[in-house]
CSV table of N, CA and C in Angstrom, one decimal:
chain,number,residue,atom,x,y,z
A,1,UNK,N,85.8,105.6,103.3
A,1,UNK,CA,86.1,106.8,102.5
A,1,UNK,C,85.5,106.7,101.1
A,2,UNK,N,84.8,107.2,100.8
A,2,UNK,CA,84.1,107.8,99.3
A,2,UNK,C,85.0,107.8,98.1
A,3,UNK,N,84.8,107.3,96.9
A,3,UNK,CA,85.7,107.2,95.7
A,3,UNK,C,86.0,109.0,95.3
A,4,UNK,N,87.1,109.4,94.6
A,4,UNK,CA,87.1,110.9,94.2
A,4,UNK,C,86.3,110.8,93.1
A,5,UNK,N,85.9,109.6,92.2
A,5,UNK,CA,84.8,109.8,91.7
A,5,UNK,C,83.3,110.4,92.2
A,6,UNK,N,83.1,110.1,93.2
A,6,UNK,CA,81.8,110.1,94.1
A,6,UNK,C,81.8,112.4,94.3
A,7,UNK,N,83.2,112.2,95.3
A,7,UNK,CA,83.5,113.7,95.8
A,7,UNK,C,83.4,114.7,94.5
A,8,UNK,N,83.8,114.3,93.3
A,8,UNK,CA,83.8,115.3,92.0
A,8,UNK,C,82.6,115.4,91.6
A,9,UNK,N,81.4,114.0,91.7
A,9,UNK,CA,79.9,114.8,91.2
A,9,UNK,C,79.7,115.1,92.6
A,10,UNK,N,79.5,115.1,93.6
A,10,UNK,CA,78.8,115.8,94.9
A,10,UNK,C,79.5,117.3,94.6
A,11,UNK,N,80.7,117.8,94.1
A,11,UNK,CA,81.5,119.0,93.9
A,11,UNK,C,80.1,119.8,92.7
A,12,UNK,N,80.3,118.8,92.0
A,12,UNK,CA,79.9,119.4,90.8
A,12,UNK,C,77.9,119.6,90.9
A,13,UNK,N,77.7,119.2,91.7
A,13,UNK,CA,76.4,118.7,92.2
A,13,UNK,C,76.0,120.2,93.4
A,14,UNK,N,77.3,120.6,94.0
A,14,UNK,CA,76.9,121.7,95.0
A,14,UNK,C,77.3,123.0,93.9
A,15,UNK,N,78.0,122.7,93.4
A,15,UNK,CA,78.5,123.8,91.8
A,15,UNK,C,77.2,124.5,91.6
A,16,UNK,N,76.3,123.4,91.1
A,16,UNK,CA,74.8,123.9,90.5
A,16,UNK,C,73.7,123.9,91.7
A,17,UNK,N,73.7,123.6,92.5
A,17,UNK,CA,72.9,123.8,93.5
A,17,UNK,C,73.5,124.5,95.1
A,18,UNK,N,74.2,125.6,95.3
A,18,UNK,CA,74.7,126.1,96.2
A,18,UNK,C,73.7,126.1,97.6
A,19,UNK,N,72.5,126.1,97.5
A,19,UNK,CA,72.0,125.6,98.2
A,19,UNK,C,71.9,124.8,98.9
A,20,UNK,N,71.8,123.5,98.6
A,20,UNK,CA,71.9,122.3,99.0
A,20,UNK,C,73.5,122.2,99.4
A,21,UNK,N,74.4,122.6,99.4
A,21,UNK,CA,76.0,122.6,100.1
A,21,UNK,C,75.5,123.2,101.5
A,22,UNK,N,74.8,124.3,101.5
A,22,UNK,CA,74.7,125.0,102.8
A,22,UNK,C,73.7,124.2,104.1
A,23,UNK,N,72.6,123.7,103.0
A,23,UNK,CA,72.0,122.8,103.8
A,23,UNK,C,72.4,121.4,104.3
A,24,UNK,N,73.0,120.8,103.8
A,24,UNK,CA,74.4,119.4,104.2
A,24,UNK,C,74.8,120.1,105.1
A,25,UNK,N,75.9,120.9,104.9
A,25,UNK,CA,76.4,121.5,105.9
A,25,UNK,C,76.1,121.6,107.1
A,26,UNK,N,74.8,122.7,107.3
A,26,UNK,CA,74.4,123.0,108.1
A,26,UNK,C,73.7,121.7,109.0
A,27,UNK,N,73.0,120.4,107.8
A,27,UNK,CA,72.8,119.5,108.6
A,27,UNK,C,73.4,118.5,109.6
A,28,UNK,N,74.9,118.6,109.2
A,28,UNK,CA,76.1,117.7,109.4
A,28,UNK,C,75.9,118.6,110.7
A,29,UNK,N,76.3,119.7,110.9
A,29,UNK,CA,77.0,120.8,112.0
A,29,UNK,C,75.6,119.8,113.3
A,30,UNK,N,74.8,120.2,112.6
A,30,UNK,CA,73.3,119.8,113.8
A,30,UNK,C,73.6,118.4,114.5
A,31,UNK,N,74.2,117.2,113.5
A,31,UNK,CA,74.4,116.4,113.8
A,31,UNK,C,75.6,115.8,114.2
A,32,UNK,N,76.9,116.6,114.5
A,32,UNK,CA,78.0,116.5,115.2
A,32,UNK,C,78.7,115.8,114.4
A,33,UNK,N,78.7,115.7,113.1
A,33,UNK,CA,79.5,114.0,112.3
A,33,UNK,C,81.2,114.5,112.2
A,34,UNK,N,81.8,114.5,112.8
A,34,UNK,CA,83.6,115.4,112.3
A,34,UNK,C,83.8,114.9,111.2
A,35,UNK,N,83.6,113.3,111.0
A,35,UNK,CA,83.9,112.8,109.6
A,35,UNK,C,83.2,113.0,108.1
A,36,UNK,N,81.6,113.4,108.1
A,36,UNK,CA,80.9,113.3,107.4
A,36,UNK,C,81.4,115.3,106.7
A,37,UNK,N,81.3,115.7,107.9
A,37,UNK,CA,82.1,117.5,107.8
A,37,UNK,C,83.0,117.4,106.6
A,38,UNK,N,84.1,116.8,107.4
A,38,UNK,CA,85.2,116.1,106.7
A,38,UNK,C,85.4,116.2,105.2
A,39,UNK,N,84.4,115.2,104.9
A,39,UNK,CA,84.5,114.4,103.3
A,39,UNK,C,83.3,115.7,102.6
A,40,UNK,N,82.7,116.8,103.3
A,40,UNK,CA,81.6,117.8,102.6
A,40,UNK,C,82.7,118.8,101.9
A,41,UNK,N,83.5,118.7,103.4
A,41,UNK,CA,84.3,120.4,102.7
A,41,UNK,C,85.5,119.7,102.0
A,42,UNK,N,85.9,118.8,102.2
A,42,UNK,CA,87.1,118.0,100.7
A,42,UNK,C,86.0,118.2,99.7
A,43,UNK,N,84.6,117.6,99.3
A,43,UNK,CA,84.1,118.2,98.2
A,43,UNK,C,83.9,119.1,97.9
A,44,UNK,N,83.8,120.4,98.5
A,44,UNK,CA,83.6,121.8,98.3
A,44,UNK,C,85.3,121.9,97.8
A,45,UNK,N,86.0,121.8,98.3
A,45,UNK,CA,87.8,122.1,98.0
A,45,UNK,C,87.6,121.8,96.9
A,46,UNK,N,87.2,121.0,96.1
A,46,UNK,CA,87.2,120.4,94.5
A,46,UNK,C,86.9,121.6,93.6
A,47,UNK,N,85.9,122.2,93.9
A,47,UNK,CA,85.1,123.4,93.9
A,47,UNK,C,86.3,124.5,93.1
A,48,UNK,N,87.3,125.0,94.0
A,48,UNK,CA,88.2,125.7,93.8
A,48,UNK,C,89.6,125.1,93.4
A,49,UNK,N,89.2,124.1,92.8
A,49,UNK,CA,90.5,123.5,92.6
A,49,UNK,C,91.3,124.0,90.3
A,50,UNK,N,92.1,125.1,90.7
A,50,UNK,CA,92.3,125.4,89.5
A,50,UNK,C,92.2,126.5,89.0
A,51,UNK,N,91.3,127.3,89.7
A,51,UNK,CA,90.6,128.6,90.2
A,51,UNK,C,91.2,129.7,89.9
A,52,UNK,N,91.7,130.7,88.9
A,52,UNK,CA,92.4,131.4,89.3
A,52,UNK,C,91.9,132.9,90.0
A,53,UNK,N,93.4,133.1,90.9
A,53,UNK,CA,92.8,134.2,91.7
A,53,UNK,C,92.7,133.4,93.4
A,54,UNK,N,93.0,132.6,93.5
A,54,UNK,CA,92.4,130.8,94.9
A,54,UNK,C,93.9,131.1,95.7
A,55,UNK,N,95.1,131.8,95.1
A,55,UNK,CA,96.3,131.6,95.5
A,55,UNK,C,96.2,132.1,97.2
A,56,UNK,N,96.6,131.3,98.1
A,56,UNK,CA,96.2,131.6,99.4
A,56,UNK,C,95.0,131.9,99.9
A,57,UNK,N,93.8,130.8,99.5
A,57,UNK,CA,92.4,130.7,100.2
A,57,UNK,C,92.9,129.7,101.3
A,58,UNK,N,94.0,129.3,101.3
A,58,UNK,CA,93.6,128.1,102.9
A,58,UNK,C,94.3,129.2,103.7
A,59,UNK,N,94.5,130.1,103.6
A,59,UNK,CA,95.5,131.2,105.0
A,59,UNK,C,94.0,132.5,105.0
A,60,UNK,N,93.0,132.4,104.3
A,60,UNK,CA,91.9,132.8,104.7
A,60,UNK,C,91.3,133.2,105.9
């Protein structure tokens, strides 16, 4: 498992490059990883962490 140090610049890393989130993604999905998925979208959650206006995004 990755430090939350690690997950907060990869957060802040897809922040500025939205791009590159979709493309991970999309490359993880190609590659079948459940765990690698996993630890992409815990760093996207970072993303909205604090957010106002976020109240009930996980019943989405």
């Amino acid at each position: 498992m990755r430090s939350r140090s690690h997950d907060i610049a990869m957060a802040e890393l897809y922040r500025s490059d939205p791009a590159l989130a979709v493309e991970v993604i999309n490359s993880i999905l190609a590659d079948g990883d459940p765990g690698e998925l996993a630890s992409v979208l815990r760093q996207l959650a970072l993303l909205f962490e604090g957010m106002e206006g976020c109240d009930g995004i996980e019943n989405a």
